[in-house]
CSV table of C-alpha atoms and ligand atoms in Angstrom, one decimal:
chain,number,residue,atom,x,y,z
D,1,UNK,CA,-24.4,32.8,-56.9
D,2,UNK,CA,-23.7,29.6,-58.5
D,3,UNK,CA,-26.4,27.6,-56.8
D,4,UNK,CA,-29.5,27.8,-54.9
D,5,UNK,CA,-28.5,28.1,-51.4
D,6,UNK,CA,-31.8,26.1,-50.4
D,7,UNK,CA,-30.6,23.3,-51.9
D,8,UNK,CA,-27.3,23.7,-51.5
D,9,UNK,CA,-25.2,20.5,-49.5
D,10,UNK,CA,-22.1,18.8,-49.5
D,11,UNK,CA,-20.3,15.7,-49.0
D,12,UNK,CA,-18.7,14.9,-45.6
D,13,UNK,CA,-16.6,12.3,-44.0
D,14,UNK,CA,-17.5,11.2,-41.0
D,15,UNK,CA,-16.5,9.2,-38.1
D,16,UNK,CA,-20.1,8.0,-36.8
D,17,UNK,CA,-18.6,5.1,-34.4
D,18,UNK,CA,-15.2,3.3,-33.8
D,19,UNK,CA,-14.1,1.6,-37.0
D,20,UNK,CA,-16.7,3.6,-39.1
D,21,UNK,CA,-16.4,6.1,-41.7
D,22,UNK,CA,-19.6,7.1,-43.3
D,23,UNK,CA,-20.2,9.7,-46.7
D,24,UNK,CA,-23.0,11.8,-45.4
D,25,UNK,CA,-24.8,15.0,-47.6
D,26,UNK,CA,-24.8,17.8,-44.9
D,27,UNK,CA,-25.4,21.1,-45.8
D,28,UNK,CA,-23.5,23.6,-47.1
D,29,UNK,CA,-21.4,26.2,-44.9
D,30,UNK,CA,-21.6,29.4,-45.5
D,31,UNK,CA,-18.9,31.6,-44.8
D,32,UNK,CA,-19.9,34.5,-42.0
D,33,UNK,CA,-18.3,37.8,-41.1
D,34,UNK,CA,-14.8,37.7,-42.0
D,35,UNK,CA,-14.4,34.1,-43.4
D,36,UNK,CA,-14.6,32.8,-46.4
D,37,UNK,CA,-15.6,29.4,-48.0
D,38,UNK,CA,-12.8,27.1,-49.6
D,39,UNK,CA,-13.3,24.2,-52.6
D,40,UNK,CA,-10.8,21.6,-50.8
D,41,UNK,CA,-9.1,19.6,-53.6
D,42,UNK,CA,-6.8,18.0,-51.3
D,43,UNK,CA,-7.0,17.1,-47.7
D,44,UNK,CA,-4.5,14.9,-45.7
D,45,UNK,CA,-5.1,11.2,-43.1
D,46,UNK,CA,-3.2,12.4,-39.7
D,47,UNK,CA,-2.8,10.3,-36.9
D,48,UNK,CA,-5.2,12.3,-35.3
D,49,UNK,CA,-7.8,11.4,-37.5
D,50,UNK,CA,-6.1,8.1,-36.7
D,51,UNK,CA,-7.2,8.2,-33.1
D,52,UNK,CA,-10.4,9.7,-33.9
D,53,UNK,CA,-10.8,6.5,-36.4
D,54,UNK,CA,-10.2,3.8,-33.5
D,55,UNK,CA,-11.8,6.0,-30.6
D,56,UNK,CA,-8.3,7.1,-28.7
D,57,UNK,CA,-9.0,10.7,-29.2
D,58,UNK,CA,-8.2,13.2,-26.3
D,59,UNK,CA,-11.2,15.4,-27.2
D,60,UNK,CA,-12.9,15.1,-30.0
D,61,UNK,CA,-16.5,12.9,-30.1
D,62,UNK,CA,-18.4,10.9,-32.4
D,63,UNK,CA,-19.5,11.4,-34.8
D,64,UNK,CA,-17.4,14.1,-35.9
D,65,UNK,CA,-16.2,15.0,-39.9
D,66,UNK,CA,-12.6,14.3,-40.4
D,67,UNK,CA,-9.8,15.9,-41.0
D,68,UNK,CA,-7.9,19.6,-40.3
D,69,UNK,CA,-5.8,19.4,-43.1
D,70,UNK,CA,-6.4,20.8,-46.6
D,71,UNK,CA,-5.7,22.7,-49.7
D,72,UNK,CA,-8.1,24.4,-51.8
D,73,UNK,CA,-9.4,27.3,-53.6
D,74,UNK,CA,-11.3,30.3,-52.5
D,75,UNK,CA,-15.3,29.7,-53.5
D,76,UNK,CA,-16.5,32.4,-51.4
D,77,UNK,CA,-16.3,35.7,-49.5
D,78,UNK,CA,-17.8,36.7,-46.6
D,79,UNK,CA,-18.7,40.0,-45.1
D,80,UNK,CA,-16.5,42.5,-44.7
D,81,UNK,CA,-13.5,40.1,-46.3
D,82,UNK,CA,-10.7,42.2,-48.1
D,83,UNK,CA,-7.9,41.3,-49.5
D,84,UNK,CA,-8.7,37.5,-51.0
D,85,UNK,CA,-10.0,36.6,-55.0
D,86,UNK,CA,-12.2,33.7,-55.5
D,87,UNK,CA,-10.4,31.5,-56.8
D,88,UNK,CA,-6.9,32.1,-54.8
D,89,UNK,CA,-5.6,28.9,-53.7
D,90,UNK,CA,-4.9,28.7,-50.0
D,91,UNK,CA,-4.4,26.2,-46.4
D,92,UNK,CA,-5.6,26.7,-43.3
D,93,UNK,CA,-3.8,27.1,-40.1
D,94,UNK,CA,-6.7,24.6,-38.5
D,95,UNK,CA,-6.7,26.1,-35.1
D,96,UNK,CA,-8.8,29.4,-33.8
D,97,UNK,CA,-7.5,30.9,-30.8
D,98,UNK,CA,-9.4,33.9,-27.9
D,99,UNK,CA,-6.0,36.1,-27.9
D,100,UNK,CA,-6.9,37.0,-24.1
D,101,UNK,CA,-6.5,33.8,-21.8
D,102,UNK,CA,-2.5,33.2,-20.2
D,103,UNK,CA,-1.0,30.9,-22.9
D,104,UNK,CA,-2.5,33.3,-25.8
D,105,UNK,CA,-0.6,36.2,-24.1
D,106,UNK,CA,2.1,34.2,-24.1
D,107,UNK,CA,2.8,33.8,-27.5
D,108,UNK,CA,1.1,30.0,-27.6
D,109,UNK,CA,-2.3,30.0,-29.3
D,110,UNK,CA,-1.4,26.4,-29.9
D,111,UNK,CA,-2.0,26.0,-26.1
D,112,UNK,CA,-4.8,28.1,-25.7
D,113,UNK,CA,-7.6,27.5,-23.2
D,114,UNK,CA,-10.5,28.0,-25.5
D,115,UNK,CA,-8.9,26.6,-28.6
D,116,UNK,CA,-11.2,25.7,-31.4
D,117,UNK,CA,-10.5,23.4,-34.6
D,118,UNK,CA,-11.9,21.6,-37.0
D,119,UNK,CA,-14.1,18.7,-36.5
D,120,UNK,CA,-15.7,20.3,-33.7
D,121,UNK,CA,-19.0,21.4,-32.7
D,122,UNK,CA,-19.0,24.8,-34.5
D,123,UNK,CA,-15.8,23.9,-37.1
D,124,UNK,CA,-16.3,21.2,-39.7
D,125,UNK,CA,-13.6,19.1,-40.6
D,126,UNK,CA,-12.0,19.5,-44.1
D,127,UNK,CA,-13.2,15.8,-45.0
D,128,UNK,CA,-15.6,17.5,-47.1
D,129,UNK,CA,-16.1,19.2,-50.6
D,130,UNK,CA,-16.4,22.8,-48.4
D,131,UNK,CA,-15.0,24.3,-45.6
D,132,UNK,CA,-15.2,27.4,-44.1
D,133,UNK,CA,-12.1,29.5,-42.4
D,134,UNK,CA,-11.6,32.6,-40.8
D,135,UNK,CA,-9.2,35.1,-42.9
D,136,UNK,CA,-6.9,35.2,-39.8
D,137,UNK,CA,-6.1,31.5,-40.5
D,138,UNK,CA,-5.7,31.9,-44.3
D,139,UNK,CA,-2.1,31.2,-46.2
D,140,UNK,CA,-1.7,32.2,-49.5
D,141,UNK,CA,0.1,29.3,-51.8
D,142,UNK,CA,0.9,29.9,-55.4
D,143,UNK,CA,-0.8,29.0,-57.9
D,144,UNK,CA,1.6,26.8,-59.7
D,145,UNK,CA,1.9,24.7,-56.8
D,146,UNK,CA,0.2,21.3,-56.8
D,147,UNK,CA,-2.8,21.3,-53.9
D,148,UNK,CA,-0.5,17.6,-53.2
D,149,UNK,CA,1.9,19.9,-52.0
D,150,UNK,CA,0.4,22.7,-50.4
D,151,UNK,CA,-1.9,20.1,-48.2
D,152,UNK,CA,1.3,19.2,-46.4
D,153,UNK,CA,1.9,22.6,-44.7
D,154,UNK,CA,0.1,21.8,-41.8
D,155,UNK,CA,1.8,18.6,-40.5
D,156,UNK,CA,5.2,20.3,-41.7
D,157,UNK,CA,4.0,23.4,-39.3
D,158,UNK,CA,3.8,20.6,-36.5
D,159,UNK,CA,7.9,19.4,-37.8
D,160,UNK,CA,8.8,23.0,-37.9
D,161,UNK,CA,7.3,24.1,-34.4
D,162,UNK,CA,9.4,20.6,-32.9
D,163,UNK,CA,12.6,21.4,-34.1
D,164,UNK,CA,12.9,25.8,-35.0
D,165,UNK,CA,14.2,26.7,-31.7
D,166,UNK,CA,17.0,23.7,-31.9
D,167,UNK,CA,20.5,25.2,-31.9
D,168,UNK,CA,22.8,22.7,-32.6
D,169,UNK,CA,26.8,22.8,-32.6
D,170,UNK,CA,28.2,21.2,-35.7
D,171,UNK,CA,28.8,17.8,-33.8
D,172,UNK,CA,25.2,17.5,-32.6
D,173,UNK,CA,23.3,14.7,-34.0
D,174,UNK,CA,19.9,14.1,-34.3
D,175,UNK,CA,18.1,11.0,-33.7
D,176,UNK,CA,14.2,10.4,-34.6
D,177,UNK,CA,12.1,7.5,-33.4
D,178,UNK,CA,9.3,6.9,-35.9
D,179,UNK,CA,9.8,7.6,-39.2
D,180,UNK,CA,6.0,8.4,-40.4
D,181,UNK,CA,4.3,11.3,-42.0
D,182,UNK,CA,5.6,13.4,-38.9
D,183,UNK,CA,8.8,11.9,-38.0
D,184,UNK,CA,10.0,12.2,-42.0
D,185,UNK,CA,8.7,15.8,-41.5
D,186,UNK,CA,10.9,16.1,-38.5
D,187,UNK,CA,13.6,14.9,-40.4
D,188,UNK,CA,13.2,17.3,-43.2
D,189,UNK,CA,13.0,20.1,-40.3
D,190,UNK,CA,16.2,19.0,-38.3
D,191,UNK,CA,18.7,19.5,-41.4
D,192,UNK,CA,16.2,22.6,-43.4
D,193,UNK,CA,15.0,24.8,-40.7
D,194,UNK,CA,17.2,23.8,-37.4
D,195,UNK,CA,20.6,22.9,-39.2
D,196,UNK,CA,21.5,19.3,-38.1
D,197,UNK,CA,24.4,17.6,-40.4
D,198,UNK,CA,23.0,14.6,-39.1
D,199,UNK,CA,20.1,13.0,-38.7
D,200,UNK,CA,19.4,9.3,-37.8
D,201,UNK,CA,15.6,8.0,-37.9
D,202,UNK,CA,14.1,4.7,-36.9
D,203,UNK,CA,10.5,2.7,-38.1
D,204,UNK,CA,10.0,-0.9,-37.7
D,205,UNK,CA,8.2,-0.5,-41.4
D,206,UNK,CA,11.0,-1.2,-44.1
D,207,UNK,CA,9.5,1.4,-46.6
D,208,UNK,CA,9.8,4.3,-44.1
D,209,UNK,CA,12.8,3.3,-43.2
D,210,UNK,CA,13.6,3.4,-47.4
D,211,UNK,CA,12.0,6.9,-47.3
D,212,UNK,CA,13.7,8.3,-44.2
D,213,UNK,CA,17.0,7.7,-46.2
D,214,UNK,CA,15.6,9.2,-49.3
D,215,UNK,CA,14.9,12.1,-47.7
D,216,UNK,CA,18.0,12.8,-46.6
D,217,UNK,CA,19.0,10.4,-42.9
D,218,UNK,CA,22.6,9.5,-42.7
D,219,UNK,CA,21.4,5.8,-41.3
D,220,UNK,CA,17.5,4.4,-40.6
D,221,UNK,CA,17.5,1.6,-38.2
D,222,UNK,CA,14.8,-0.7,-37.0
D,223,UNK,CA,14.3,-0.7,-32.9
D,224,UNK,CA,13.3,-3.7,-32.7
D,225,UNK,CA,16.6,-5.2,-34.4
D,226,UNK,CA,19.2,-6.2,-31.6
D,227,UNK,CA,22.1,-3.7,-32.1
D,228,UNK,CA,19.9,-0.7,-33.1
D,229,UNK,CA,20.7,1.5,-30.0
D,230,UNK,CA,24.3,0.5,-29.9
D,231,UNK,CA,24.9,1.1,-33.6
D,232,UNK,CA,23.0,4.9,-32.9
D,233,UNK,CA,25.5,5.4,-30.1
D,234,UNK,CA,28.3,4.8,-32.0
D,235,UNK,CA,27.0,6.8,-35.1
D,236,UNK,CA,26.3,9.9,-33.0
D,237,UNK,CA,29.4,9.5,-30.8
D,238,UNK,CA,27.8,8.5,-27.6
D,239,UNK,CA,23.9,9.8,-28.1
D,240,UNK,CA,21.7,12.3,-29.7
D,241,UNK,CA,21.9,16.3,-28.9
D,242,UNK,CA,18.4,15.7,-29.6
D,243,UNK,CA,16.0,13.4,-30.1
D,244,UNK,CA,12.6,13.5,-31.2
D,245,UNK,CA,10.1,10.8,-30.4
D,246,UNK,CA,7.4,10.5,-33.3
D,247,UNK,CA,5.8,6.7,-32.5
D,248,UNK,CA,3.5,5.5,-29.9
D,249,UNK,CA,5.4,2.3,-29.1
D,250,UNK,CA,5.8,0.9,-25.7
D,251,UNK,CA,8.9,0.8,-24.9
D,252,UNK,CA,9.6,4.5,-26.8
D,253,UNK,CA,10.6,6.8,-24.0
D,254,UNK,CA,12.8,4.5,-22.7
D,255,UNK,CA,14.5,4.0,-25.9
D,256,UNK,CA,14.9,7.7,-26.3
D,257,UNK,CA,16.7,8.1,-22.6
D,258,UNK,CA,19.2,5.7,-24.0
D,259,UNK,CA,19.6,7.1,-27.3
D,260,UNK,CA,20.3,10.6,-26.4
D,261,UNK,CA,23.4,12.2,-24.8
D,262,UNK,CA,24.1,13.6,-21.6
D,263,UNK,CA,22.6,16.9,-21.3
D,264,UNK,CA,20.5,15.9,-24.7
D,265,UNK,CA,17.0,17.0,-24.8
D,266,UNK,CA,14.2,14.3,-25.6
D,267,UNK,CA,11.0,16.0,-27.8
D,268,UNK,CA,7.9,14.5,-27.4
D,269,UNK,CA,5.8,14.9,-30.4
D,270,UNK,CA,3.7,11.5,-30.5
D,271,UNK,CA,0.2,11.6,-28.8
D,272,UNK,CA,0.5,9.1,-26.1
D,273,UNK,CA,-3.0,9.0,-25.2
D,274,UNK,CA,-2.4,5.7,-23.1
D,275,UNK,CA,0.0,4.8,-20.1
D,276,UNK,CA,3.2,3.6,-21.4
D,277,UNK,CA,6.0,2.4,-18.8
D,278,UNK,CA,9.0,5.1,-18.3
D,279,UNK,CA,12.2,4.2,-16.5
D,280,UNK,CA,13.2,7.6,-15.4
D,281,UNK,CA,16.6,7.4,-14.1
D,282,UNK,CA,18.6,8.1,-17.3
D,283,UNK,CA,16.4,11.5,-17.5
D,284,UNK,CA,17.9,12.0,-14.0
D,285,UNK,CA,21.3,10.8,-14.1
D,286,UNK,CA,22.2,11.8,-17.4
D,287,UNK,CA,20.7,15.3,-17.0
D,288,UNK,CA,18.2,15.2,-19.8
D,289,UNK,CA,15.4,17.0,-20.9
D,290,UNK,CA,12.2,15.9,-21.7
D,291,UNK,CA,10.2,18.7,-23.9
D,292,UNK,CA,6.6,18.1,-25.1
D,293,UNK,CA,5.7,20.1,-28.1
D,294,UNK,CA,2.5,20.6,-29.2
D,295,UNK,CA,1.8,21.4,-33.2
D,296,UNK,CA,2.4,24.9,-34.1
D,297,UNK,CA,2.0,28.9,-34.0
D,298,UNK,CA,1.5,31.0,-36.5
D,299,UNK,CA,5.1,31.8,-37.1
D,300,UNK,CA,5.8,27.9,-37.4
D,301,UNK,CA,2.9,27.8,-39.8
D,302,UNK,CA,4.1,30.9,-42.1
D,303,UNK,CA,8.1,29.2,-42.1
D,304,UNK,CA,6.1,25.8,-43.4
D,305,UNK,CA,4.0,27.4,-45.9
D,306,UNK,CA,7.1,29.7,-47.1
D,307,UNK,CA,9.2,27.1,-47.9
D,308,UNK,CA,6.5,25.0,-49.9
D,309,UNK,CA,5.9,28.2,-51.9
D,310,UNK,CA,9.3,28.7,-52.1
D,311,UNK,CA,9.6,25.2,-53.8
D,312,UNK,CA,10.4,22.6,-50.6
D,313,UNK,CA,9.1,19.1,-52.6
D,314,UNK,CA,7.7,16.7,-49.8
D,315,UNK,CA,5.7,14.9,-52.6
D,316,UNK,CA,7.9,11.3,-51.4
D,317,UNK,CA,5.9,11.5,-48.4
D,318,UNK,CA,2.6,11.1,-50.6
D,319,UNK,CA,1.7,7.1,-50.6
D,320,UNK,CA,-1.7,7.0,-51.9
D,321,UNK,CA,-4.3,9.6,-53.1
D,322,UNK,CA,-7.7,8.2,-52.5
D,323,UNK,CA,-11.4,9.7,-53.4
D,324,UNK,CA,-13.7,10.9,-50.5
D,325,UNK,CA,-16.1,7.4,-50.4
D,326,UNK,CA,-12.6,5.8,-49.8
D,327,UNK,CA,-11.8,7.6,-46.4
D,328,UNK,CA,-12.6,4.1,-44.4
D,329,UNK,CA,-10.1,1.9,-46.7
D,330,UNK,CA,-7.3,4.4,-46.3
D,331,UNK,CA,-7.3,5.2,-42.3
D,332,UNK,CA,-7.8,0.9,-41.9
D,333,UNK,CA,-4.7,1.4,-44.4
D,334,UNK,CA,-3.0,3.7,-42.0
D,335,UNK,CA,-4.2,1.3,-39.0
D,336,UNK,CA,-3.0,-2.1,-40.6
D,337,UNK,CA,-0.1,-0.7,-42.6
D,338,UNK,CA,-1.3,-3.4,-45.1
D,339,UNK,CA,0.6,-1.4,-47.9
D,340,UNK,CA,3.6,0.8,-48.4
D,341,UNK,CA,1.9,4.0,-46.3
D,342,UNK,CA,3.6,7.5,-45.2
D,343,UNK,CA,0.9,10.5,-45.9
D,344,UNK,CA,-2.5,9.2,-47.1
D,345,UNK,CA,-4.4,12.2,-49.2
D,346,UNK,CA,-7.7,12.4,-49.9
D,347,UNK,CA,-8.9,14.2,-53.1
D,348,UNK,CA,-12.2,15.9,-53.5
K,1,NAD,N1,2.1,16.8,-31.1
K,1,NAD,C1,1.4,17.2,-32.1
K,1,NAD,O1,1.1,18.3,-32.3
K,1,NAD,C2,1.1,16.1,-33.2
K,1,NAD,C3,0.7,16.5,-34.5
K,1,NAD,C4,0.5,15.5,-35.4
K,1,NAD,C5,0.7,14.1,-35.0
K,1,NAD,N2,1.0,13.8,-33.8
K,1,NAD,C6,1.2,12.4,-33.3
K,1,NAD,O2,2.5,12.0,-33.8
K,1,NAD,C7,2.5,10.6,-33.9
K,1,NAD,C8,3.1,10.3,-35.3
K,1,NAD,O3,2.2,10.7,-36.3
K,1,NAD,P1,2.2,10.2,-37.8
K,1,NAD,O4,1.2,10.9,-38.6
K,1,NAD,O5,3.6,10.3,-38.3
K,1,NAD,O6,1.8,8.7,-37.5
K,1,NAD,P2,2.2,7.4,-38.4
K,1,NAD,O7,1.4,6.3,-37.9
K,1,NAD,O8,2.2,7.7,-39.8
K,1,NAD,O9,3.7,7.1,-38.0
K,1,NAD,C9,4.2,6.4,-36.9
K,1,NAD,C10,5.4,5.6,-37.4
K,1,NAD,O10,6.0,4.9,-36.3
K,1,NAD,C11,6.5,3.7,-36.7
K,1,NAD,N3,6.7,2.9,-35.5
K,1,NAD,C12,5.9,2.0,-34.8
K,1,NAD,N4,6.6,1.5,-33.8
K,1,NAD,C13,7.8,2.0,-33.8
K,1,NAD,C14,8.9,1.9,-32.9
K,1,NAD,N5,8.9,1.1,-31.9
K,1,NAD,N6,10.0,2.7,-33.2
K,1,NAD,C15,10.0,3.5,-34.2
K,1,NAD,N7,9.0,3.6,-35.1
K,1,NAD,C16,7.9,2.9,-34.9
K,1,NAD,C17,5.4,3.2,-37.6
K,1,NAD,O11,5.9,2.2,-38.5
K,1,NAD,C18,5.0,4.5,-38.4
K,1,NAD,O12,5.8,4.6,-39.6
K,1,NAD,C19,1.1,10.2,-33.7
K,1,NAD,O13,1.0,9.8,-32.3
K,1,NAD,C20,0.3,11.4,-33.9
K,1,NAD,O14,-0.9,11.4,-33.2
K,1,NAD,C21,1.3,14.8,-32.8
K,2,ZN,ZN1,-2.2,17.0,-39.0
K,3,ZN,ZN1,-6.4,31.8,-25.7
């Protein structure tokens, strides 16, 4: 053992109240029957942590340690673990589902009832030197890869589980609204794993609407400018096959009724965790369909992870790579988009 587990603690990110990130020394996990203990080098800002950050969360409660997404090495082995090296350098599928309730049976762990995930009483978050997972959310990534890269299989999962089951003929367009870590994901997803030719993103931020284009959008538009919906129209020939809302502005679902075609399917993938106005009668009258999708399976999470392995460079979405004690400075970064900001990584 490499240290006296008496003694042994950690460091941890925590949200202790709205606005507030403190550096705390918890102790140590230690990995039980079947898990093992990870080193995280890398883990990644979402806009969850986001919410947790301003006190919007759906569920989670304060104080709670950050974060459910990582990269990192194997430190540890628990009982009964076969099949896993120290040392191997993994991610984490960051949710734990029974396998028995209706959605689980279903095929949807990502909607089971007694879902469990990090940052939780019983799961620490990955804002922290250690963390502890189950083998049955393990994912092998090579070696070679940076832990930059592999951190980003988990909100790719989230891009890959909006857009997999798309099937687009060869005029459909695609249209995105919101052109941050997920919506660039999205965009990544719509032409790699569901085939789009074309893809059209909006931000209101010039530098994602930059990135968006870099990464491969025929056209990035901001909303807010006066002819943005007209000039999608036109570029999609009369509206989006689909369209896939990634932003929590106001006025977002309504924009995405006018943006998408008859019979065009609207994908909700932004947490709308307050009451925004929705005029409904283009959902009605132009026969749309308006899908919520909710981050990932395991299938989604093995396609994201494969194609990292397999070499899929997302590093543009990287902005800033920040220590641990500088968790508070990059989610108020996140929050006042004072800088140039897409995926905010925190190194440990
Ligand atoms: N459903 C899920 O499983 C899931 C998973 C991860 C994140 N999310 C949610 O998805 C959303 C996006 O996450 P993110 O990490 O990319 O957040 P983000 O803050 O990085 O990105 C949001 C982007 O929207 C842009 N924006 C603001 N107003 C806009 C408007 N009117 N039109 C177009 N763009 C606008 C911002 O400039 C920003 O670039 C968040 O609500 C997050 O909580 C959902
Ligand atoms: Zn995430
Ligand atoms: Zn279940």
């Amino acid at each position: 053992m490499w240290m006296d587990k008496k003694t042994a603690t950690m460091k941890a990110a925590f949200v202790t109240s709205v606005g507030k990130v403190e550096i705390r020394d918890i102790p140590r996990p230690e990995p039980g029957k079947g898990q093992v203990l990870i080193r995280v080098r890398n883990a990644g800002i979402c806009g969850s942590d986001l919410h947790l950050f301003l006190g919007t969360h759906a569920f989670r409660v304060l104080p709670a340690i950050l974060g459910h997404e990582m990269a990192g090495e194997i430190a540890a082995l628990g009982e009964g673990v076969e099949g896993w090296q120290l040392g191997e350098h993994v991610t984490v599928e960051p949710q734990l589902s029974c396998g028995t309730c209706a959605m689980c049976r279903q095929g949807r762990p990502n909607l089971c009832e007694k879902i469990s995930v990090p940052g939780t009483p019983g799961w620490y978050g990955t804002f922290a030197e250690y963390f502890v997972a189950p083998v049955s959310c393990l994912y092998r990534m090579e070696k070679s890869l940076p832990f930059t890269s592999a951190v980003l299989t988990e909100p790719f999962a989230v891009a890959v589980h909006a857009l997999r089951d798309a099937k687009p003929g060869p005029e459909d367009c695609c249209v995105i609204l919101g052109a941050g870590t997920i919506g660039l994901l999205c965009l990544v997803a719509a032409g790699k794993i569901a085939g789009f030719s074309k893809v059209i993103c909006t931000d209101t931020a010039p530098f994602n609407r930059e990135l968006a284009l870099r990464l491969g959008a025929a056209a990035a538009y901001d909303p807010l400018q006066e002819n943005a919906e007209e000039e999608i129209l036109r570029q999609t020939g009369g509206g989006a096959a689909l369209t896939v809302v990634a932003a929590g502005a106001k006025d977002i679902l309504n924009q995405a009724s006018r943006v998408t075609r008859k019979c065009g399917e609207i994908r909700l993938v932004a947490s709308l965790t307050r009451p925004i106005p929705y005029v409904a009668y283009d959902l009605a009258h132009k026969e749309q369909k308006l899908q919520g999708v909710w981050t990932y399976t395991s299938e989604d999470f093995a396609v994201a992870a494969q194609q990292i392995n397999h070499g899929l460079d997302l590093h543009a979405l990287v902005t800033q790579i920040l220590p641990l004690d500088e968790t508070q400075r990059g989610l108020e970064m996140l929050r006042d988009k004072t800088e140039d900001v897409a995926k905010i990584l925190i190194s440990l």
